[in-house]
Short mmCIF file of C-alpha atoms in Angstrom, two decimals:
data_model
loop_
_atom_site.label_atom_id
_atom_site.label_comp_id
_atom_site.label_asym_id
_atom_site.label_seq_id
_atom_site.Cartn_x
_atom_site.Cartn_y
_atom_site.Cartn_z
CA MET A 24 106.42 128.50 125.71
CA ILE A 25 103.28 127.24 126.54
CA PRO A 26 101.34 128.40 123.83
CA ALA A 27 103.65 127.44 121.09
CA ILE A 28 103.56 124.16 122.65
CA LEU A 29 99.99 124.08 122.29
CA ILE A 30 99.92 125.19 118.71
CA VAL A 31 102.46 122.34 118.05
CA PHE A 32 100.37 119.95 119.79
CA PHE A 33 96.77 121.60 118.17
CA ILE A 34 98.39 121.13 114.57
CA GLY A 35 99.71 117.24 115.74
CA PHE A 36 96.03 116.18 116.68
CA SER A 37 94.92 117.74 113.32
CA ILE A 38 96.84 116.31 111.73
CA PHE A 39 96.20 113.04 113.52
CA VAL A 40 92.56 113.18 113.08
CA PHE A 41 92.58 113.93 109.34
CA LEU A 42 94.73 110.74 108.39
CA ARG A 43 92.02 108.90 110.31
CA HIS A 44 89.24 109.83 108.00
CA PRO A 45 87.63 107.20 105.74
CA LYS A 46 88.77 108.71 102.74
CA PHE A 47 92.74 107.55 103.71
CA GLY A 48 91.39 103.52 103.90
CA LYS A 49 93.58 100.81 105.72
CA THR A 50 96.15 98.96 104.78
CA PRO A 51 95.97 95.61 104.48
CA ARG A 52 95.84 93.43 108.16
CA GLY A 53 94.97 90.10 108.85
CA THR A 54 94.58 86.94 106.37
CA ARG A 55 95.07 90.08 103.90
CA LEU A 56 98.34 90.80 105.35
CA GLU A 57 99.47 87.30 105.45
CA LYS A 58 98.44 86.78 102.39
CA VAL A 59 101.07 90.28 101.39
CA LYS A 60 103.81 89.37 103.67
CA SER A 61 104.64 86.05 101.39
CA SER A 62 104.32 87.45 98.18
CA PRO A 63 107.55 87.36 96.22
CA ASN A 64 106.83 90.85 95.56
CA TYR A 65 107.07 92.09 99.20
CA LYS A 66 110.45 92.67 100.66
CA ASP A 67 111.21 94.44 103.80
CA GLY A 68 108.27 95.83 104.68
CA SER A 69 107.29 96.97 101.68
CA PHE A 70 105.77 96.04 97.50
CA GLN A 71 109.03 96.19 94.88
CA ASN A 72 109.06 96.86 91.67
CA LEU A 73 110.70 94.25 89.24
CA THR A 74 113.79 96.08 89.05
CA ILE A 75 115.20 98.92 91.16
CA THR A 76 112.99 102.13 90.45
CA PRO A 77 114.06 105.27 92.62
CA GLN A 78 110.70 107.47 92.63
CA LEU A 79 113.16 110.37 91.92
CA ALA A 80 115.92 110.70 89.47
CA GLU A 81 119.02 111.17 89.91
CA GLU A 82 119.58 114.94 89.04
CA ALA A 83 116.23 115.61 91.21
CA THR A 84 115.96 117.93 94.21
CA PHE A 85 112.74 118.63 96.49
CA SER A 86 113.50 122.16 95.91
CA LYS A 87 113.16 122.28 92.26
CA MET A 88 110.25 120.53 92.69
CA PHE A 89 108.78 122.08 95.10
CA HIS A 90 108.92 125.39 93.41
CA ASP A 91 108.15 124.01 89.59
CA PHE A 92 105.29 122.53 90.70
CA PHE A 93 103.65 125.63 92.31
CA PHE A 94 105.02 128.34 90.62
CA THR A 95 104.98 127.06 87.09
CA LYS A 96 102.25 129.23 85.03
CA ASN A 97 100.31 127.99 81.70
CA LYS A 98 99.50 124.37 83.56
CA ARG A 99 95.64 124.39 83.29
CA PRO A 100 94.01 124.87 80.03
CA LYS A 101 92.48 128.29 79.54
CA GLY A 102 89.44 127.59 78.59
CA ARG A 103 86.74 125.22 78.72
CA ILE A 104 87.64 121.43 77.36
CA PRO A 105 85.16 120.29 75.08
CA SER A 106 83.08 116.88 75.86
CA GLN A 107 80.76 115.03 74.42
CA LYS A 108 77.93 113.50 76.65
CA THR A 109 77.06 109.48 75.50
CA ASN A 110 74.34 107.92 77.81
CA LEU A 111 75.47 104.21 78.82
CA PHE A 112 72.35 103.37 79.58
CA ASP A 113 70.88 103.30 76.68
CA LEU A 114 73.71 101.59 74.50
CA SER A 115 73.07 98.71 72.38
CA PRO A 116 73.88 95.80 74.19
CA GLU A 117 75.65 94.71 70.49
CA GLU A 118 77.99 97.95 70.37
CA ASN A 119 81.46 96.75 71.26
CA VAL A 120 82.33 100.68 72.91
CA LEU A 121 85.31 102.11 75.11
CA ILE A 122 84.09 105.71 77.28
CA TRP A 123 86.64 108.13 78.44
CA PHE A 124 86.21 110.25 81.27
CA GLY A 125 89.06 112.17 81.33
CA HIS A 126 92.55 110.92 83.16
CA SER A 127 93.15 107.25 83.69
CA SER A 128 89.07 106.79 84.70
CA TYR A 129 87.18 104.41 81.50
CA PHE A 130 84.05 102.66 80.57
CA ILE A 131 84.28 99.81 78.28
CA GLN A 132 80.87 97.35 76.29
CA ILE A 133 82.22 94.93 75.15
CA ASP A 134 80.90 91.18 74.33
CA GLY A 135 78.14 91.91 76.47
CA LYS A 136 80.05 93.01 79.91
CA LYS A 137 80.12 96.48 81.26
CA ILE A 138 83.57 97.44 82.57
CA LEU A 139 84.85 100.58 84.38
CA VAL A 140 88.61 101.37 84.90
CA ASP A 141 89.91 103.92 87.56
CA PRO A 142 86.61 105.34 88.29
CA VAL A 143 87.17 109.32 89.89
CA PHE A 144 83.99 111.12 89.63
CA CYS A 145 84.93 113.86 93.06
CA GLY A 146 86.35 116.28 90.56
CA ASN A 147 89.68 116.26 92.71
CA ALA A 148 92.55 114.22 92.89
CA SER A 149 93.92 114.79 96.17
CA PRO A 150 92.54 114.41 99.75
CA PHE A 151 92.03 117.83 99.98
CA SER A 152 88.89 119.29 97.56
CA PHE A 153 90.47 122.97 97.66
CA MET A 154 93.66 121.17 95.34
CA ILE A 155 94.14 119.53 92.01
CA LYS A 156 91.00 120.37 90.91
CA ALA A 157 89.50 119.03 87.26
CA PHE A 158 89.55 121.16 84.83
CA ASP A 159 86.90 123.09 83.77
CA GLY A 160 84.11 120.93 81.41
CA THR A 161 85.88 117.60 82.42
CA ASP A 162 83.46 116.28 85.44
CA VAL A 163 80.37 116.07 82.44
CA TYR A 164 80.12 112.23 83.91
CA THR A 165 78.59 111.62 87.43
CA THR A 166 78.35 108.37 89.39
CA GLU A 167 74.81 108.57 88.48
CA ASP A 168 75.61 108.05 84.86
CA ILE A 169 77.26 104.80 85.03
CA PRO A 170 74.62 101.37 84.76
CA ALA A 171 75.21 98.19 86.67
CA ILE A 172 79.09 97.17 86.06
CA ASP A 173 80.67 93.42 85.44
CA TYR A 174 83.53 94.29 85.92
CA LEU A 175 85.76 97.03 88.12
CA PHE A 176 88.84 97.12 87.94
CA ILE A 177 91.84 99.47 89.73
CA THR A 178 95.39 99.99 89.23
CA HIS A 179 96.49 101.23 92.33
CA ASP A 180 95.34 103.19 95.21
CA HIS A 181 96.81 106.48 94.09
CA TRP A 182 94.11 109.57 95.17
CA ASP A 183 94.01 110.25 91.22
CA HIS A 184 92.84 106.50 90.37
CA LEU A 185 90.81 105.84 93.82
CA ASP A 186 88.37 108.08 95.02
CA TYR A 187 86.55 107.20 98.70
CA LYS A 188 83.32 109.05 97.16
CA THR A 189 83.43 107.39 93.47
CA MET A 190 84.15 104.49 95.06
CA ARG A 191 81.02 104.50 98.19
CA ASP A 192 78.73 105.42 95.49
CA LEU A 193 79.38 103.05 92.75
CA LYS A 194 79.28 100.36 95.55
CA PRO A 195 75.45 99.45 94.65
CA LYS A 196 76.30 99.00 90.79
CA ILE A 197 79.69 96.86 91.26
CA CYS A 198 79.33 92.66 90.68
CA LYS A 199 83.27 92.10 90.94
CA VAL A 200 86.44 93.91 91.33
CA ILE A 201 89.73 92.85 90.09
CA THR A 202 92.74 94.63 91.71
CA GLY A 203 96.70 94.06 92.88
CA LEU A 204 97.48 92.13 96.27
CA GLY A 205 96.52 94.67 99.20
CA ALA A 206 94.17 96.98 97.99
CA GLY A 207 91.13 95.15 98.76
CA GLU A 208 91.56 96.57 102.15
CA HIS A 209 90.95 99.95 101.65
CA LEU A 210 87.14 98.50 99.68
CA GLU A 211 86.19 96.57 102.53
CA TYR A 212 87.11 99.45 104.79
CA TRP A 213 84.54 101.32 102.40
CA GLY A 214 82.20 98.98 102.96
CA PHE A 215 82.59 96.30 99.52
CA GLU A 216 81.73 92.26 100.26
CA HIS A 217 85.01 90.05 100.62
CA GLU A 218 83.03 87.82 98.16
CA GLN A 219 83.69 91.19 95.49
CA ILE A 220 86.87 91.63 95.71
CA ILE A 221 89.11 89.47 93.65
CA GLU A 222 92.90 90.46 94.91
CA LYS A 223 96.21 88.86 93.03
CA GLU A 224 100.17 88.65 92.53
CA TRP A 225 101.42 89.75 89.27
CA TYR A 226 100.72 87.11 86.17
CA ARG A 227 98.02 85.08 88.12
CA LEU A 228 94.93 85.13 85.72
CA VAL A 229 91.45 85.05 86.78
CA GLU A 230 88.77 83.17 85.44
CA LEU A 231 85.68 86.03 84.87
CA ASP A 232 82.66 84.36 83.06
CA LYS A 233 83.04 82.06 80.20
CA GLY A 234 85.32 83.42 77.26
CA PHE A 235 86.52 86.43 80.03
CA THR A 236 89.47 86.60 81.64
CA ALA A 237 91.75 88.59 83.17
CA ALA A 238 95.27 88.86 84.34
CA VAL A 239 97.08 90.59 86.60
CA THR A 240 100.40 92.03 85.00
CA PRO A 241 103.50 94.40 86.64
CA ALA A 242 103.55 98.27 86.15
CA ARG A 243 106.25 99.98 87.84
CA HIS A 244 105.25 102.15 89.93
CA PHE A 245 104.55 102.68 93.28
CA SER A 246 101.36 102.68 95.65
CA GLY A 247 99.55 104.33 98.82
CA ARG A 248 97.62 106.61 100.17
CA GLY A 249 98.42 108.19 104.07
CA LEU A 250 101.64 108.13 105.40
CA LYS A 251 103.12 104.21 104.58
CA SER A 252 103.52 103.53 101.00
CA LYS A 253 103.93 100.56 99.20
CA GLN A 254 101.38 98.74 100.91
CA SER A 255 99.10 97.81 98.16
CA LEU A 256 100.55 96.06 94.79
CA TRP A 257 100.14 97.93 91.75
CA ALA A 258 99.40 96.74 88.74
CA SER A 259 98.54 96.36 85.16
CA PHE A 260 95.83 94.14 83.68
CA VAL A 261 95.24 91.83 80.66
CA LEU A 262 91.45 91.37 79.65
CA GLN A 263 90.66 89.15 77.32
CA THR A 264 87.23 88.99 76.20
CA LYS A 265 85.26 86.33 73.80
CA THR A 266 86.80 88.30 70.62
CA PHE A 267 88.82 91.29 72.06
CA ARG A 268 92.19 91.55 73.60
CA ILE A 269 92.81 94.74 75.94
CA PHE A 270 96.02 95.75 77.56
CA ILE A 271 95.02 98.45 81.06
CA GLY A 272 97.85 99.55 81.94
CA GLY A 273 97.53 101.95 84.42
CA ASP A 274 100.78 104.29 85.82
CA GLY A 275 103.84 103.61 85.62
CA GLY A 276 107.33 104.19 83.41
CA TYR A 277 109.22 101.97 80.75
CA ASP A 278 110.61 98.67 81.62
CA SER A 279 111.19 95.68 80.49
CA HIS A 280 107.80 94.11 81.87
CA PHE A 281 106.25 95.67 78.76
CA LYS A 282 107.56 93.00 76.07
CA GLU A 283 107.16 90.51 78.44
CA ILE A 284 103.55 90.70 78.27
CA GLY A 285 103.69 91.32 74.74
CA GLN A 286 105.09 87.72 74.51
CA LYS A 287 102.81 86.06 77.18
CA PHE A 288 99.55 87.46 75.88
CA GLY A 289 99.90 88.16 72.34
CA ARG A 290 99.23 91.01 69.99
CA PHE A 291 97.18 93.53 71.76
CA ASP A 292 94.18 95.12 70.07
CA LEU A 293 94.20 98.01 72.45
CA ALA A 294 96.65 98.99 74.52
CA ILE A 295 95.44 101.53 77.05
CA LEU A 296 98.62 103.08 78.35
CA GLU A 297 99.40 106.51 80.99
CA ASN A 298 101.02 109.99 78.35
CA GLY A 299 100.87 112.32 80.77
CA GLN A 300 101.90 113.83 84.60
CA TYR A 301 105.28 113.36 83.55
CA ASN A 302 109.04 114.93 84.53
CA THR A 303 112.27 113.96 84.10
CA SER A 304 112.26 113.82 87.95
CA TRP A 305 110.25 111.23 88.50
CA LYS A 306 110.77 109.33 84.28
CA TYR A 307 111.33 106.02 86.79
CA ILE A 308 107.61 105.96 87.71
CA HIS A 309 105.53 107.70 84.68
CA MET A 310 106.69 107.11 80.81
CA MET A 311 107.77 109.84 78.43
CA PRO A 312 105.89 110.05 75.86
CA GLU A 313 108.30 108.60 73.50
CA GLN A 314 108.49 105.65 75.75
CA VAL A 315 104.53 105.48 75.37
CA LEU A 316 105.40 104.53 72.25
CA GLN A 317 108.08 102.12 72.69
CA ALA A 318 105.30 100.29 75.32
CA ALA A 319 102.45 99.94 72.67
CA ARG A 320 105.43 98.69 70.02
CA ASP A 321 106.31 96.20 72.88
CA LEU A 322 102.96 94.55 73.40
CA GLY A 323 101.94 94.39 70.06
CA ALA A 324 99.26 96.69 69.71
CA LYS A 325 96.87 97.32 67.06
CA ARG A 326 96.22 100.84 68.57
CA LEU A 327 97.02 103.09 71.28
CA PHE A 328 94.97 105.06 73.73
CA PRO A 329 97.23 107.87 75.68
CA VAL A 330 95.30 108.02 78.93
CA HIS A 331 96.70 110.32 82.20
CA ASN A 332 95.99 114.20 80.75
CA SER A 333 93.49 116.34 80.11
CA LYS A 334 91.66 116.47 83.71
CA PHE A 335 93.83 117.44 86.26
CA ALA A 336 97.73 119.02 86.58
CA LEU A 337 99.83 116.37 88.65
CA ALA A 338 102.83 117.48 87.01
CA ASN A 339 104.78 120.74 85.43
CA HIS A 340 103.85 120.65 81.82
CA ALA A 341 101.17 122.72 79.80
CA TRP A 342 97.39 120.36 80.09
CA ASP A 343 97.92 119.75 76.64
CA GLU A 344 101.80 118.82 75.97
CA PRO A 345 101.22 115.62 76.50
CA LEU A 346 98.91 114.84 73.82
CA LYS A 347 100.34 117.73 71.34
CA LYS A 348 103.86 115.06 71.86
CA ILE A 349 102.70 112.25 71.01
CA THR A 350 100.92 113.11 68.05
CA ALA A 351 103.84 115.00 66.42
CA LEU A 352 106.46 111.88 67.34
CA ASN A 353 103.85 109.11 65.56
CA SER A 354 103.46 111.33 62.46
CA ASN A 355 106.10 109.22 60.73
CA SER A 356 104.93 106.14 62.01
CA ASP A 357 102.17 103.83 61.25
CA GLN A 358 101.47 103.16 65.59
CA ALA A 359 97.46 103.61 65.46
CA ILE A 360 96.60 105.86 67.79
CA ILE A 361 92.93 106.83 68.88
CA THR A 362 92.28 110.57 70.67
CA PRO A 363 88.85 110.84 71.57
CA MET A 364 87.28 113.38 73.47
CA ILE A 365 85.58 113.10 77.11
CA GLY A 366 82.53 111.04 76.53
CA GLU A 367 82.95 110.06 72.87
CA LYS A 368 82.23 107.08 71.56
CA VAL A 369 85.40 104.61 70.63
CA PHE A 370 84.32 101.64 68.62
CA LEU A 371 86.11 98.99 69.02
CA LYS A 372 86.34 96.92 66.53
CA ASN A 373 86.38 99.62 63.85
CA GLU A 374 89.91 100.62 63.11
CA THR A 375 89.52 103.09 60.75
CA GLN A 376 87.87 105.51 62.86
CA ASP A 377 89.07 108.99 62.75
CA PHE A 378 89.13 111.22 66.11
CA SER A 379 89.90 114.93 65.97
CA LYS A 380 92.80 117.09 67.86
CA TRP A 381 89.73 118.57 69.76
CA TRP A 382 92.56 119.90 72.25
CA GLU A 383 94.22 122.28 69.34
CA THR A 384 90.04 124.09 69.55
CA ILE A 385 91.18 125.27 73.25
CA VAL A 386 92.59 129.03 73.07
#
């Protein structure tokens, strides 16, 4: 009996110590917590979606999800993911480009400003370095390849969108961070200055610079990287530059907020929407491919960039299914879709730029 008690104590103590690692961040406290509690989106001790949003669909079961996640084969590519490597330090200031790093991380240079979204350069999307590892060939960029950044956008604090080591390494290069209410607690804990961080409710507008604004807008998702979830506000963003309007979608299921955002802010030059890591078992918090196309139509997007794919296996579908499905579904539509490979230059103001079906080269 005594050895069993000691084992249980040791396991419990180990978990307690592990959860205190800085990479888990911090939940809001002090003045920030008071702001969180006063938010109209915060009720019964946590942030809420605009509509009722179960994390699991009615027909889903934990046992089936566990089995499928750990025993589904062929989720990962058999070959190396192809890439290019654009030198971000050599870009001409006049270039208006987007560079994708895989999954939901990307760099934008537009109208003279450098922007970074949800950077994860640690090689995995989990608190454990041996779990949810990046596909071979997808980690061609590191924090050393990133120049000084004017605006860093963080959509939410999940491990595949917010990484402790990445943020610590990037900290000297970041001017301003824009995120949802409450998420700044992680960043300050990791060494960012309070003055660097802009945290807002949904539908709050931020004046970034002359001709540059950002609106924090809704998403249908959740947040959390420890034992307590939904303590910071997940978000999408509307970035308006001097000449261009971009929707930064983050993660989330389909809902009426896409149409509302389209009506409030007008036609988008580019909508960046998640397309990957979906499953009917969690259809309310991640869009299915056909819903991604509908969301782009709701937003009035001239072009759609489907992300959240091609780097990590967080769902049971094959790694290339999201791109295969959305391009097939769009074959009879006039929705312009961009599908760059990692590191390839996307010319933001060239609406006729062509992209290969690079995923078909992996056998």
